[in-house]
Short mmCIF file of C-alpha atoms in Angstrom, two decimals:
data_model
loop_
_atom_site.label_atom_id
_atom_site.label_comp_id
_atom_site.label_asym_id
_atom_site.label_seq_id
_atom_site.Cartn_x
_atom_site.Cartn_y
_atom_site.Cartn_z
CA MET A 1 17.87 31.21 45.49
CA ASP A 2 16.26 34.44 44.31
CA GLU A 3 16.64 34.67 40.55
CA THR A 4 15.41 38.24 40.38
CA ARG A 5 18.55 39.40 42.17
CA GLY A 6 20.96 38.39 39.39
CA ILE A 7 24.70 38.16 40.03
CA GLU A 8 26.45 40.76 42.18
CA ILE A 9 30.18 41.22 42.46
CA VAL A 10 31.09 43.84 45.01
CA ASP A 11 34.56 45.32 45.42
CA VAL A 12 36.36 42.05 44.67
CA SER A 13 40.14 41.95 44.66
CA TYR A 14 42.54 39.12 43.97
CA ALA A 15 46.32 38.93 43.57
CA TYR A 16 48.79 36.20 42.65
CA GLY A 17 51.40 36.87 45.28
CA ALA A 18 52.38 40.50 44.80
CA LYS A 19 50.85 40.71 41.33
CA PRO A 20 47.28 42.06 41.40
CA ALA A 21 44.84 40.41 38.99
CA LEU A 22 41.62 42.14 40.06
CA ALA A 23 41.47 45.39 42.02
CA GLY A 24 38.17 46.40 43.61
CA VAL A 25 35.99 45.00 40.82
CA SER A 26 32.25 45.60 41.13
CA MET A 27 29.63 44.54 38.62
CA ALA A 28 26.03 43.45 38.47
CA LEU A 29 24.61 41.00 35.95
CA ARG A 30 20.93 41.44 35.22
CA PRO A 31 18.91 38.23 35.43
CA GLY A 32 17.95 36.64 32.12
CA ARG A 33 20.45 38.75 30.19
CA PHE A 34 23.47 37.87 28.04
CA THR A 35 26.40 39.85 29.44
CA ALA A 36 29.66 39.95 27.51
CA LEU A 37 32.75 40.40 29.66
CA LEU A 38 35.15 41.93 27.20
CA GLY A 39 38.83 42.36 27.96
CA PRO A 40 42.23 41.84 26.37
CA ASN A 41 44.45 38.92 27.41
CA GLY A 42 45.60 39.35 31.00
CA ALA A 43 42.68 41.63 31.90
CA GLY A 44 41.60 39.35 34.75
CA LYS A 45 38.70 37.54 33.04
CA SER A 46 39.83 34.00 33.89
CA THR A 47 40.58 35.03 37.46
CA LEU A 48 37.05 36.40 37.74
CA VAL A 49 35.64 33.16 36.31
CA SER A 50 37.68 31.15 38.84
CA LEU A 51 36.29 33.34 41.64
CA LEU A 52 32.71 32.98 40.40
CA SER A 53 33.12 29.20 40.17
CA ALA A 54 34.53 29.01 43.73
CA LEU A 55 37.87 27.63 42.55
CA PHE A 56 39.43 30.73 44.08
CA VAL A 57 38.28 32.67 47.11
CA PRO A 58 38.29 36.49 46.87
CA GLN A 59 40.88 38.17 49.05
CA ASP A 60 38.52 41.13 49.38
CA GLY A 61 34.90 41.82 48.54
CA ARG A 62 31.95 39.49 48.05
CA ILE A 63 30.11 37.63 45.32
CA SER A 64 26.44 36.82 45.38
CA ILE A 65 24.72 34.40 42.97
CA PHE A 66 20.95 34.98 42.85
CA GLY A 67 21.10 36.26 46.41
CA LEU A 68 23.32 33.43 47.72
CA ASP A 69 26.63 34.51 49.21
CA LEU A 70 29.25 32.41 47.40
CA ALA A 71 31.60 32.40 50.39
CA LYS A 72 28.92 31.26 52.83
CA ASP A 73 27.00 28.79 50.69
CA PRO A 74 29.16 27.78 47.71
CA LEU A 75 27.43 24.44 47.17
CA SER A 76 23.97 25.93 46.68
CA ALA A 77 25.41 28.61 44.44
CA LEU A 78 27.32 26.05 42.35
CA SER A 79 24.27 23.85 41.98
CA GLY A 80 22.57 26.61 40.01
CA MET A 81 25.55 27.36 37.82
CA GLY A 82 26.75 25.85 34.52
CA ILE A 83 30.41 26.50 33.75
CA VAL A 84 32.47 26.20 30.57
CA PHE A 85 36.14 26.84 31.17
CA GLN A 86 38.56 28.28 28.66
CA GLN A 87 40.53 25.04 28.73
CA GLN A 88 38.53 22.09 27.42
CA THR A 89 37.60 19.71 30.19
CA LEU A 90 36.23 16.67 28.38
CA ASP A 91 37.56 13.15 28.77
CA LEU A 92 38.72 12.39 25.24
CA ASP A 93 38.71 8.61 25.64
CA LEU A 94 35.13 8.44 26.85
CA SER A 95 32.12 8.72 24.55
CA VAL A 96 29.91 11.79 24.32
CA ARG A 97 27.26 10.08 26.42
CA GLN A 98 29.76 8.80 29.01
CA ASN A 99 31.11 12.33 29.49
CA MET A 100 27.56 13.56 30.00
CA ALA A 101 26.74 10.74 32.42
CA TYR A 102 29.84 11.42 34.52
CA PHE A 103 28.96 15.09 34.85
CA ALA A 104 25.34 14.23 35.64
CA ALA A 105 26.53 11.97 38.48
CA LEU A 106 28.72 14.75 39.90
CA HIS A 107 25.57 16.84 40.14
CA GLY A 108 23.56 14.06 41.75
CA LEU A 109 21.61 13.12 38.62
CA GLY A 110 21.33 9.39 38.10
CA GLY A 111 19.19 6.75 36.47
CA ARG A 112 16.33 7.65 34.14
CA ARG A 113 16.32 11.30 35.08
CA ALA A 114 19.95 11.61 34.00
CA GLY A 115 19.13 9.70 30.79
CA ARG A 116 16.27 12.06 29.95
CA ARG A 117 18.37 15.15 30.61
CA ILE A 118 21.26 13.80 28.54
CA GLU A 119 18.93 13.16 25.58
CA ALA A 120 17.36 16.60 25.89
CA CYS A 121 20.62 18.53 26.21
CA LEU A 122 22.35 16.68 23.39
CA ALA A 123 19.32 17.28 21.16
CA ARG A 124 19.29 20.97 22.13
CA LEU A 125 22.90 21.34 20.96
CA GLY A 126 22.47 19.13 17.87
CA LEU A 127 24.62 16.26 19.13
CA ALA A 128 22.01 13.55 19.66
CA ALA A 129 23.25 11.46 16.73
CA ARG A 130 26.85 11.45 17.99
CA GLN A 131 26.37 10.30 21.56
CA LYS A 132 28.17 6.98 21.10
CA GLU A 133 31.24 8.52 19.49
CA LYS A 134 34.44 9.07 21.42
CA VAL A 135 35.01 12.74 22.16
CA ARG A 136 38.41 12.40 20.48
CA ALA A 137 36.53 11.95 17.18
CA LEU A 138 34.70 15.30 17.48
CA ASN A 139 36.03 18.53 15.98
CA GLY A 140 36.71 21.59 18.14
CA GLY A 141 33.32 23.16 17.53
CA HIS A 142 31.43 20.03 18.47
CA ARG A 143 33.54 19.53 21.58
CA ARG A 144 32.60 23.03 22.71
CA ARG A 145 28.96 22.36 21.95
CA LEU A 146 29.24 19.21 24.02
CA GLU A 147 30.66 21.21 26.93
CA ILE A 148 27.71 23.56 26.70
CA ALA A 149 25.26 20.66 26.50
CA ARG A 150 26.98 19.15 29.53
CA CYS A 151 26.79 22.34 31.58
CA LEU A 152 23.02 22.47 30.98
CA LEU A 153 22.39 18.98 32.39
CA HIS A 154 21.47 20.06 35.92
CA GLU A 155 19.26 22.88 34.61
CA PRO A 156 21.37 25.80 35.83
CA ARG A 157 20.01 29.33 35.76
CA PHE A 158 23.42 30.99 35.38
CA LEU A 159 25.85 30.10 32.59
CA LEU A 160 29.46 31.12 33.02
CA LEU A 161 31.60 30.75 29.92
CA ASP A 162 35.28 31.65 29.79
CA GLU A 163 36.44 32.32 26.23
CA PRO A 164 34.53 29.32 24.90
CA THR A 165 35.36 30.07 21.26
CA VAL A 166 39.15 29.91 21.65
CA GLY A 167 40.64 27.79 18.89
CA LEU A 168 37.46 27.59 16.80
CA ASP A 169 37.21 28.65 13.18
CA VAL A 170 34.92 31.54 12.21
CA PRO A 171 31.79 29.53 11.30
CA ALA A 172 32.05 27.38 14.46
CA ARG A 173 32.50 30.52 16.53
CA ALA A 174 29.46 32.21 15.03
CA ASP A 175 27.44 29.02 15.51
CA LEU A 176 28.36 28.79 19.21
CA VAL A 177 27.66 32.46 19.89
CA ALA A 178 24.24 32.09 18.24
CA HIS A 179 23.47 28.94 20.24
CA VAL A 180 24.19 30.56 23.59
CA HIS A 181 22.28 33.72 22.69
CA ALA A 182 19.33 31.51 21.76
CA LEU A 183 19.59 29.66 25.10
CA CYS A 184 19.58 32.95 26.96
CA ARG A 185 16.61 34.26 24.99
CA ASP A 186 14.50 31.05 24.95
CA GLU A 187 15.11 29.83 28.50
CA GLY A 188 15.74 33.07 30.32
CA LEU A 189 19.21 32.05 31.48
CA THR A 190 21.61 34.60 32.89
CA VAL A 191 24.83 34.35 30.89
CA LEU A 192 28.30 35.75 31.50
CA TRP A 193 30.40 35.29 28.35
CA ALA A 194 34.06 36.22 28.81
CA THR A 195 35.84 37.03 25.57
CA HIS A 196 38.48 39.21 23.96
CA LEU A 197 36.70 39.15 20.58
CA VAL A 198 34.47 42.17 19.98
CA ASP A 199 32.49 40.50 17.19
CA GLU A 200 30.96 38.11 19.73
CA VAL A 201 29.06 40.99 21.33
CA GLU A 202 25.57 41.65 19.96
CA ALA A 203 23.79 45.01 19.96
CA ASP A 204 21.20 44.07 22.58
CA ASP A 205 23.65 42.43 25.01
CA ASP A 206 24.92 43.90 28.24
CA LEU A 207 28.61 44.68 28.16
CA ILE A 208 31.36 44.94 30.77
CA VAL A 209 34.82 46.04 29.72
CA LEU A 210 37.60 44.78 31.98
CA HIS A 211 41.16 45.99 31.64
CA GLU A 212 44.18 45.54 33.91
CA GLY A 213 42.02 44.14 36.67
CA THR A 214 39.51 47.00 36.78
CA VAL A 215 36.09 47.60 35.24
CA ARG A 216 36.35 50.35 32.61
CA ALA A 217 32.67 50.43 31.61
CA GLN A 218 29.46 48.48 32.10
CA GLY A 219 25.85 48.65 30.98
CA ALA A 220 23.75 47.90 27.91
CA VAL A 221 25.81 48.09 24.71
CA PRO A 222 24.32 51.47 23.59
CA ASP A 223 25.07 52.96 27.02
CA VAL A 224 28.69 51.78 26.93
CA LEU A 225 29.10 53.15 23.41
CA ALA A 226 27.70 56.52 24.50
CA ALA A 227 29.88 56.65 27.61
CA SER A 228 33.03 55.85 25.66
CA GLY A 229 32.24 58.22 22.79
CA ALA A 230 32.37 55.42 20.24
CA HIS A 231 30.07 54.36 17.42
CA ASP A 232 30.74 50.62 17.63
CA VAL A 233 31.99 48.04 20.12
CA LEU A 234 35.44 47.80 18.54
CA ALA A 235 35.99 51.54 18.88
CA ALA A 236 34.64 51.52 22.43
CA PHE A 237 36.92 48.64 23.36
CA HIS A 238 39.87 50.49 21.85
CA ASN A 239 39.02 53.74 23.62
CA LEU A 240 38.58 52.04 26.98
CA THR A 241 41.64 49.79 26.91
CA THR A 242 44.28 51.85 25.12
CA PRO A 243 46.22 54.34 27.20
CA ALA A 244 45.95 57.94 26.03
CA PRO A 245 49.05 59.01 24.12
CA VAL A 246 51.49 61.07 26.14
CA GLU A 247 51.76 64.57 24.71
CA ALA A 248 55.20 65.57 23.57
CA VAL A 249 56.85 68.19 25.71
CA SER A 250 58.84 70.65 23.70
CA MET B 1 22.89 23.63 52.94
CA THR B 2 22.38 19.92 53.64
CA ARG B 3 22.18 17.85 50.49
CA PRO B 4 20.22 14.59 50.19
CA ALA B 5 22.29 11.44 50.81
CA GLY B 6 21.31 10.08 47.38
CA ILE B 7 23.28 12.86 45.70
CA TYR B 8 26.44 11.76 47.52
CA LEU B 9 25.91 8.15 46.48
CA THR B 10 25.21 9.08 42.86
CA CYS B 11 28.38 11.15 42.78
CA LEU B 12 30.49 8.34 44.26
CA THR B 13 29.05 5.86 41.77
CA GLY B 14 29.80 8.23 38.91
CA VAL B 15 33.41 8.74 39.97
CA LEU B 16 33.92 4.97 40.46
CA TRP B 17 32.36 4.27 37.07
CA ARG B 18 34.52 6.83 35.29
CA GLU B 19 37.71 5.51 36.90
CA ALA B 20 36.75 1.95 35.90
CA LEU B 21 36.08 3.07 32.32
CA ARG B 22 39.42 4.84 32.15
CA PHE B 23 41.13 1.77 33.53
CA VAL B 24 39.47 -0.45 30.92
CA HIS B 25 40.59 1.94 28.19
CA GLN B 26 44.16 1.89 29.48
CA ARG B 27 45.05 -1.78 28.97
CA GLU B 28 48.76 -0.96 29.02
CA ARG B 29 48.35 0.36 32.56
CA PHE B 30 46.82 -2.93 33.68
CA ILE B 31 49.51 -5.00 32.00
CA ALA B 32 52.28 -2.84 33.44
CA ALA B 33 50.74 -3.11 36.89
CA LEU B 34 50.89 -6.91 36.60
CA VAL B 35 54.23 -7.32 34.88
CA ARG B 36 56.16 -5.31 37.47
CA PRO B 37 55.43 -7.50 40.52
CA LEU B 38 55.51 -10.68 38.44
CA ILE B 39 59.07 -9.93 37.38
CA TRP B 40 60.01 -9.55 41.02
CA LEU B 41 58.20 -12.74 41.94
CA LEU B 42 59.18 -14.98 39.06
CA ILE B 43 62.71 -13.76 38.35
CA PHE B 44 64.12 -11.79 41.26
CA ALA B 45 62.72 -14.04 43.97
CA ALA B 46 63.67 -17.20 42.08
CA GLY B 47 67.23 -15.98 41.87
CA PHE B 48 67.38 -15.11 45.55
CA ARG B 49 65.54 -18.17 46.80
CA SER B 50 68.68 -20.14 47.53
CA ILE B 51 70.52 -17.17 49.04
CA LEU B 52 67.80 -15.74 51.25
CA GLY B 53 65.94 -18.15 53.42
CA VAL B 54 63.33 -16.82 55.81
CA SER B 55 63.26 -18.56 59.13
CA ILE B 56 60.10 -19.09 61.13
CA GLN B 57 58.61 -15.76 62.20
CA PRO B 58 55.04 -14.54 62.67
CA PRO B 59 52.67 -14.96 60.92
CA TYR B 60 54.37 -17.96 59.27
CA ALA B 61 54.02 -21.24 61.16
CA THR B 62 56.93 -22.79 59.33
CA TYR B 63 59.90 -21.96 57.15
CA VAL B 64 58.68 -20.20 53.99
CA THR B 65 60.25 -19.73 50.60
CA TYR B 66 61.49 -16.31 49.63
CA GLU B 67 58.75 -16.06 46.97
CA THR B 68 56.10 -16.57 49.63
CA TYR B 69 57.75 -13.99 51.86
CA ILE B 70 57.75 -11.20 49.28
CA VAL B 71 54.15 -11.64 48.07
CA PRO B 72 52.67 -9.13 50.60
CA GLY B 73 55.39 -6.64 49.67
CA LEU B 74 54.57 -7.04 45.99
CA ILE B 75 50.87 -6.56 46.68
CA ALA B 76 51.69 -3.34 48.50
CA MET B 77 53.96 -2.41 45.60
CA ILE B 78 51.01 -2.72 43.20
CA GLN B 79 49.00 -0.40 45.43
CA LEU B 80 51.90 2.02 45.82
CA PHE B 81 52.33 2.29 42.05
CA ASN B 82 48.58 2.57 41.59
CA GLY B 83 48.44 5.39 44.15
CA MET B 84 51.20 7.20 42.28
CA GLN B 85 49.47 6.50 38.96
CA SER B 86 46.29 8.07 40.33
CA SER B 87 48.35 11.00 41.51
CA LEU B 88 49.85 11.34 38.03
CA SER B 89 46.37 11.21 36.55
CA MET B 90 45.22 13.99 38.91
CA VAL B 91 48.15 16.18 37.88
CA TYR B 92 47.31 15.41 34.24
CA ASP B 93 43.62 16.19 34.82
CA ARG B 94 44.63 19.45 36.41
CA GLU B 95 46.91 20.34 33.49
CA MET B 96 44.16 19.39 31.03
CA GLY B 97 41.50 21.19 33.05
CA SER B 98 39.17 18.26 33.77
CA MET B 99 39.97 18.45 37.48
CA ARG B 100 37.96 21.68 37.50
CA ILE B 101 34.84 19.75 36.58
CA LEU B 102 35.25 17.62 39.68
CA LEU B 103 36.10 20.53 41.96
CA THR B 104 33.15 22.68 40.87
CA ALA B 105 30.59 19.94 41.57
CA PRO B 106 28.15 21.12 44.26
CA LEU B 107 29.42 18.76 46.96
CA PRO B 108 31.99 19.29 49.71
CA ARG B 109 35.51 19.16 48.36
CA TRP B 110 36.64 16.57 50.91
CA TYR B 111 33.86 14.29 49.68
CA LEU B 112 34.80 14.74 46.02
CA LEU B 113 38.42 13.91 46.83
CA ALA B 114 37.37 10.93 48.96
CA SER B 115 35.29 9.63 46.03
CA LYS B 116 38.29 9.95 43.74
CA LEU B 117 40.45 8.16 46.33
CA MET B 118 37.94 5.34 46.69
CA ALA B 119 37.75 4.91 42.91
CA GLY B 120 41.53 4.60 42.63
CA THR B 121 41.58 2.06 45.43
CA VAL B 122 38.93 -0.12 43.78
CA VAL B 123 41.03 -0.16 40.62
CA SER B 124 44.05 -1.27 42.68
CA LEU B 125 42.01 -4.18 44.10
CA LEU B 126 41.40 -5.49 40.57
CA GLN B 127 45.12 -5.36 39.89
CA VAL B 128 46.01 -7.08 43.16
CA TYR B 129 43.61 -9.98 42.67
CA ALA B 130 44.80 -10.51 39.08
CA PHE B 131 48.35 -10.71 40.46
CA LEU B 132 47.34 -13.08 43.26
CA ILE B 133 45.64 -15.45 40.81
CA ILE B 134 48.79 -15.66 38.69
CA ALA B 135 50.98 -16.05 41.78
CA GLU B 136 48.77 -18.83 43.11
CA LEU B 137 48.88 -20.65 39.79
CA THR B 138 52.66 -20.50 39.62
CA LEU B 139 54.57 -20.41 42.87
CA ILE B 140 52.83 -19.62 46.09
CA ASP B 141 50.36 -21.37 48.28
CA LEU B 142 48.25 -19.19 50.55
CA PRO B 143 45.34 -20.28 52.76
CA PRO B 144 42.29 -19.98 50.45
CA ILE B 145 40.33 -17.94 53.00
CA GLY B 146 43.29 -15.56 53.13
CA TYR B 147 42.25 -14.14 49.77
CA LEU B 148 39.00 -13.00 51.32
CA ALA B 149 40.45 -12.02 54.69
CA VAL B 150 42.93 -9.68 53.05
CA LEU B 151 40.21 -7.68 51.25
CA PRO B 152 39.39 -5.14 54.02
CA VAL B 153 43.08 -4.65 54.68
CA LEU B 154 43.70 -4.12 50.97
CA LEU B 155 41.04 -1.45 51.05
CA LEU B 156 42.74 0.28 53.97
CA THR B 157 46.27 0.06 52.54
CA GLY B 158 45.02 1.11 49.10
CA LEU B 159 43.33 4.16 50.59
CA MET B 160 46.44 5.08 52.57
CA LEU B 161 48.77 4.83 49.56
CA GLY B 162 46.21 6.56 47.32
CA ALA B 163 45.92 9.39 49.85
CA LEU B 164 49.69 9.75 49.77
CA GLY B 165 49.50 10.04 45.98
CA MET B 166 46.71 12.61 46.27
CA LEU B 167 48.75 14.63 48.73
CA LEU B 168 51.71 14.58 46.34
CA SER B 169 49.49 15.62 43.43
CA SER B 170 48.43 18.71 45.38
CA THR B 171 52.06 19.79 45.66
CA ILE B 172 53.24 19.05 42.12
CA ARG B 173 52.88 22.01 39.81
CA GLN B 174 53.68 20.42 36.48
CA LEU B 175 53.50 17.00 34.95
CA GLU B 176 57.21 17.18 34.14
CA ASN B 177 58.02 17.30 37.86
CA PHE B 178 56.42 13.94 38.37
CA ALA B 179 59.52 11.92 37.45
CA GLY B 180 61.02 12.95 40.79
CA ILE B 181 58.30 10.98 42.57
CA MET B 182 59.85 7.78 41.29
CA ASN B 183 63.25 8.57 42.79
CA PHE B 184 62.17 10.35 45.94
CA VAL B 185 59.02 8.50 46.96
CA ILE B 186 58.41 5.13 45.32
CA PHE B 187 61.90 3.63 45.49
CA PRO B 188 62.75 4.79 49.03
CA MET B 189 59.34 3.71 50.35
CA PHE B 190 59.61 0.28 48.77
CA PHE B 191 63.22 -0.52 49.61
CA LEU B 192 63.13 0.99 53.11
CA SER B 193 60.47 -1.45 54.21
CA SER B 194 59.90 -5.09 55.06
CA ALA B 195 58.72 -5.80 51.50
CA LEU B 196 61.87 -7.62 50.38
CA TYR B 197 63.58 -8.64 53.62
CA PRO B 198 62.60 -9.10 57.26
CA LEU B 199 63.48 -6.10 59.38
CA TRP B 200 65.57 -8.13 61.83
CA ARG B 201 67.89 -8.92 58.94
CA MET B 202 68.05 -5.23 58.09
CA GLN B 203 68.88 -4.41 61.71
CA GLU B 204 71.84 -6.81 61.55
CA SER B 205 73.19 -4.85 58.60
CA SER B 206 72.46 -1.24 59.58
CA ASP B 207 70.70 0.16 62.61
CA LEU B 208 70.08 3.49 60.84
CA ILE B 209 68.37 1.88 57.86
CA TYR B 210 66.38 -0.30 60.23
CA ARG B 211 65.12 2.82 62.00
CA LEU B 212 64.16 4.38 58.68
CA CYS B 213 62.26 1.19 57.83
CA ILE B 214 60.26 1.25 61.02
CA ALA B 215 59.40 4.93 60.47
CA ASN B 216 58.05 4.13 56.99
CA PRO B 217 54.23 3.68 56.83
CA PHE B 218 54.70 1.40 53.82
CA THR B 219 56.33 -1.18 56.15
CA TYR B 220 53.09 -1.32 58.14
CA ALA B 221 51.01 -1.65 54.98
CA VAL B 222 53.14 -4.68 54.02
CA GLU B 223 52.90 -6.22 57.49
CA SER B 224 49.13 -5.67 57.69
CA LEU B 225 48.73 -7.52 54.40
CA ARG B 226 51.14 -10.28 55.46
CA PHE B 227 49.20 -11.00 58.64
CA ALA B 228 45.80 -10.74 56.94
CA LEU B 229 46.78 -13.26 54.26
CA TYR B 230 47.38 -15.76 57.09
CA LEU B 231 44.18 -14.83 58.89
CA GLU B 232 45.89 -12.90 61.64
CA ALA B 233 45.40 -9.30 62.64
CA GLY B 234 48.34 -6.97 63.13
CA PRO B 235 46.69 -4.30 65.30
CA LEU B 236 49.76 -2.07 65.53
CA SER B 237 50.29 -2.14 61.76
CA LEU B 238 46.60 -1.58 61.06
CA GLY B 239 46.52 1.33 63.49
CA ILE B 240 49.55 2.98 61.92
CA VAL B 241 48.15 2.51 58.40
CA ALA B 242 44.82 4.01 59.49
CA GLY B 243 46.61 6.91 61.19
CA ALA B 244 48.73 7.55 58.08
CA LEU B 245 45.56 7.50 55.96
CA VAL B 246 43.97 10.18 58.14
CA VAL B 247 47.09 12.36 58.04
CA PHE B 248 47.73 12.00 54.29
CA PHE B 249 44.10 12.55 53.34
CA GLY B 250 43.74 15.50 55.70
CA LEU B 251 46.81 17.13 54.18
CA ALA B 252 45.55 16.38 50.65
CA VAL B 253 42.21 18.09 51.39
CA TRP B 254 44.13 21.02 52.80
CA GLY B 255 46.31 21.05 49.66
CA TYR B 256 43.22 21.29 47.47
CA ASP B 257 41.65 24.03 49.59
CA PRO B 258 41.03 27.08 47.37
CA LYS B 259 42.08 29.38 50.19
CA LYS B 260 45.50 27.75 50.12
CA GLY B 261 45.21 27.88 46.39
CA LEU B 262 46.16 24.88 44.28
CA VAL B 263 44.46 26.54 41.33
CA HIS B 264 45.50 29.92 42.67
CA ARG B 265 49.10 29.04 41.88
CA ARG B 266 48.08 28.02 38.38
CA GLY B 267 45.63 30.78 37.54
CA LYS B 268 45.66 33.00 34.52
CA GLY B 269 44.39 36.46 33.86
#
């Protein structure tokens, strides 16, 4: 695994039957950077996340994770990846710690090493005091934090998060966005954060705008703003995803 | 890339442990798994005891009561229901998203599914032995060593029926569609078998139904268990159960192949 190579998605296409979801998508994520994948509902974000997590296989194109071809060596690629899906994936009837331990086992972490990692990750996300509680007793924000703590257990270098703030109130959302930005900054993780909410994008992030299965713009936020002729992310998003009005013919 | 063997073992242990925890948390599931065969044994079989006698036939050395005859069928019934319960839980996990956590673990998919299958089978063993203890205390009298001798066969039959459930779970799109399994899989498999009546009796009544019974892998699961409980091997039955396990599990792995697209069918933009 060569971390300096980042994540490369080259000419990837995917369709559900006759309905295309992604058409010739290419993008590059710089290592150690927080990249926001911004797109309206139905843009193809979740499909892209499913392709990156090897749940789907691209019908065209290729994906490379830190230099590893996902099609040829999915297990090595997955071992360096932490994933948070849009849909919550916790076992509500198990405790916080039991959920963590199950995930650790799936990644081959057992015994004391798993115990140490569980303690460290829960502490990192501020959940150390709640590890004996059933997940059912946690609020939405804490459940999401737990999913992020869980995806850090095996020390991944690439975090893939698909609309992780869905269903959270404003303070919980802001808290989660700040946590993941801090993780990226402090530990040098490469992050892909899929969202449809422009206020989750920070000025020094990288930004990719996806719409109707195609990439409309990508680069550092100032570059995307300049290319789209906008002064803020909301205006850029609007310019890039709204069809130009048809001129009236008299 | 080759992964160290310890990772595989840790993963299997984790999946077994989680399934056991879920089972402990679902006491109703355990009670239901016991009540169902006990009703058949204590009520249905008692009622039919005087009507249906079972003459001497292998592996029985003498005339046996109807209750004794149906015990292997009821054991297989526990495993059949458990296999379908596991299947239901996989469909539920898929709907709820937690199946994705399993399928994105960095181990071969066939191994992850085999771990899940093994975990479900271990849970079924707990249910079967709880049933056998109650049966022994009430009505039946099996050779004591039979309880031990039947264990490897229980493992095989549990895996086969669990693999069938896993295969079905790969084809079911929504939880709501699961009710059909009861009508189209569980009942036909159970009744078209030697669980409740010897096949020679069935042949006397209908040759067509008899042929359906002998084409049903559940029949061979029942017969394998029947022979094992009396310390005899039924090589034909064991072979068919093993063959069915390979076919069902192979098809289940194929069903969960991302190229075929279980999640593909369920994806969102």
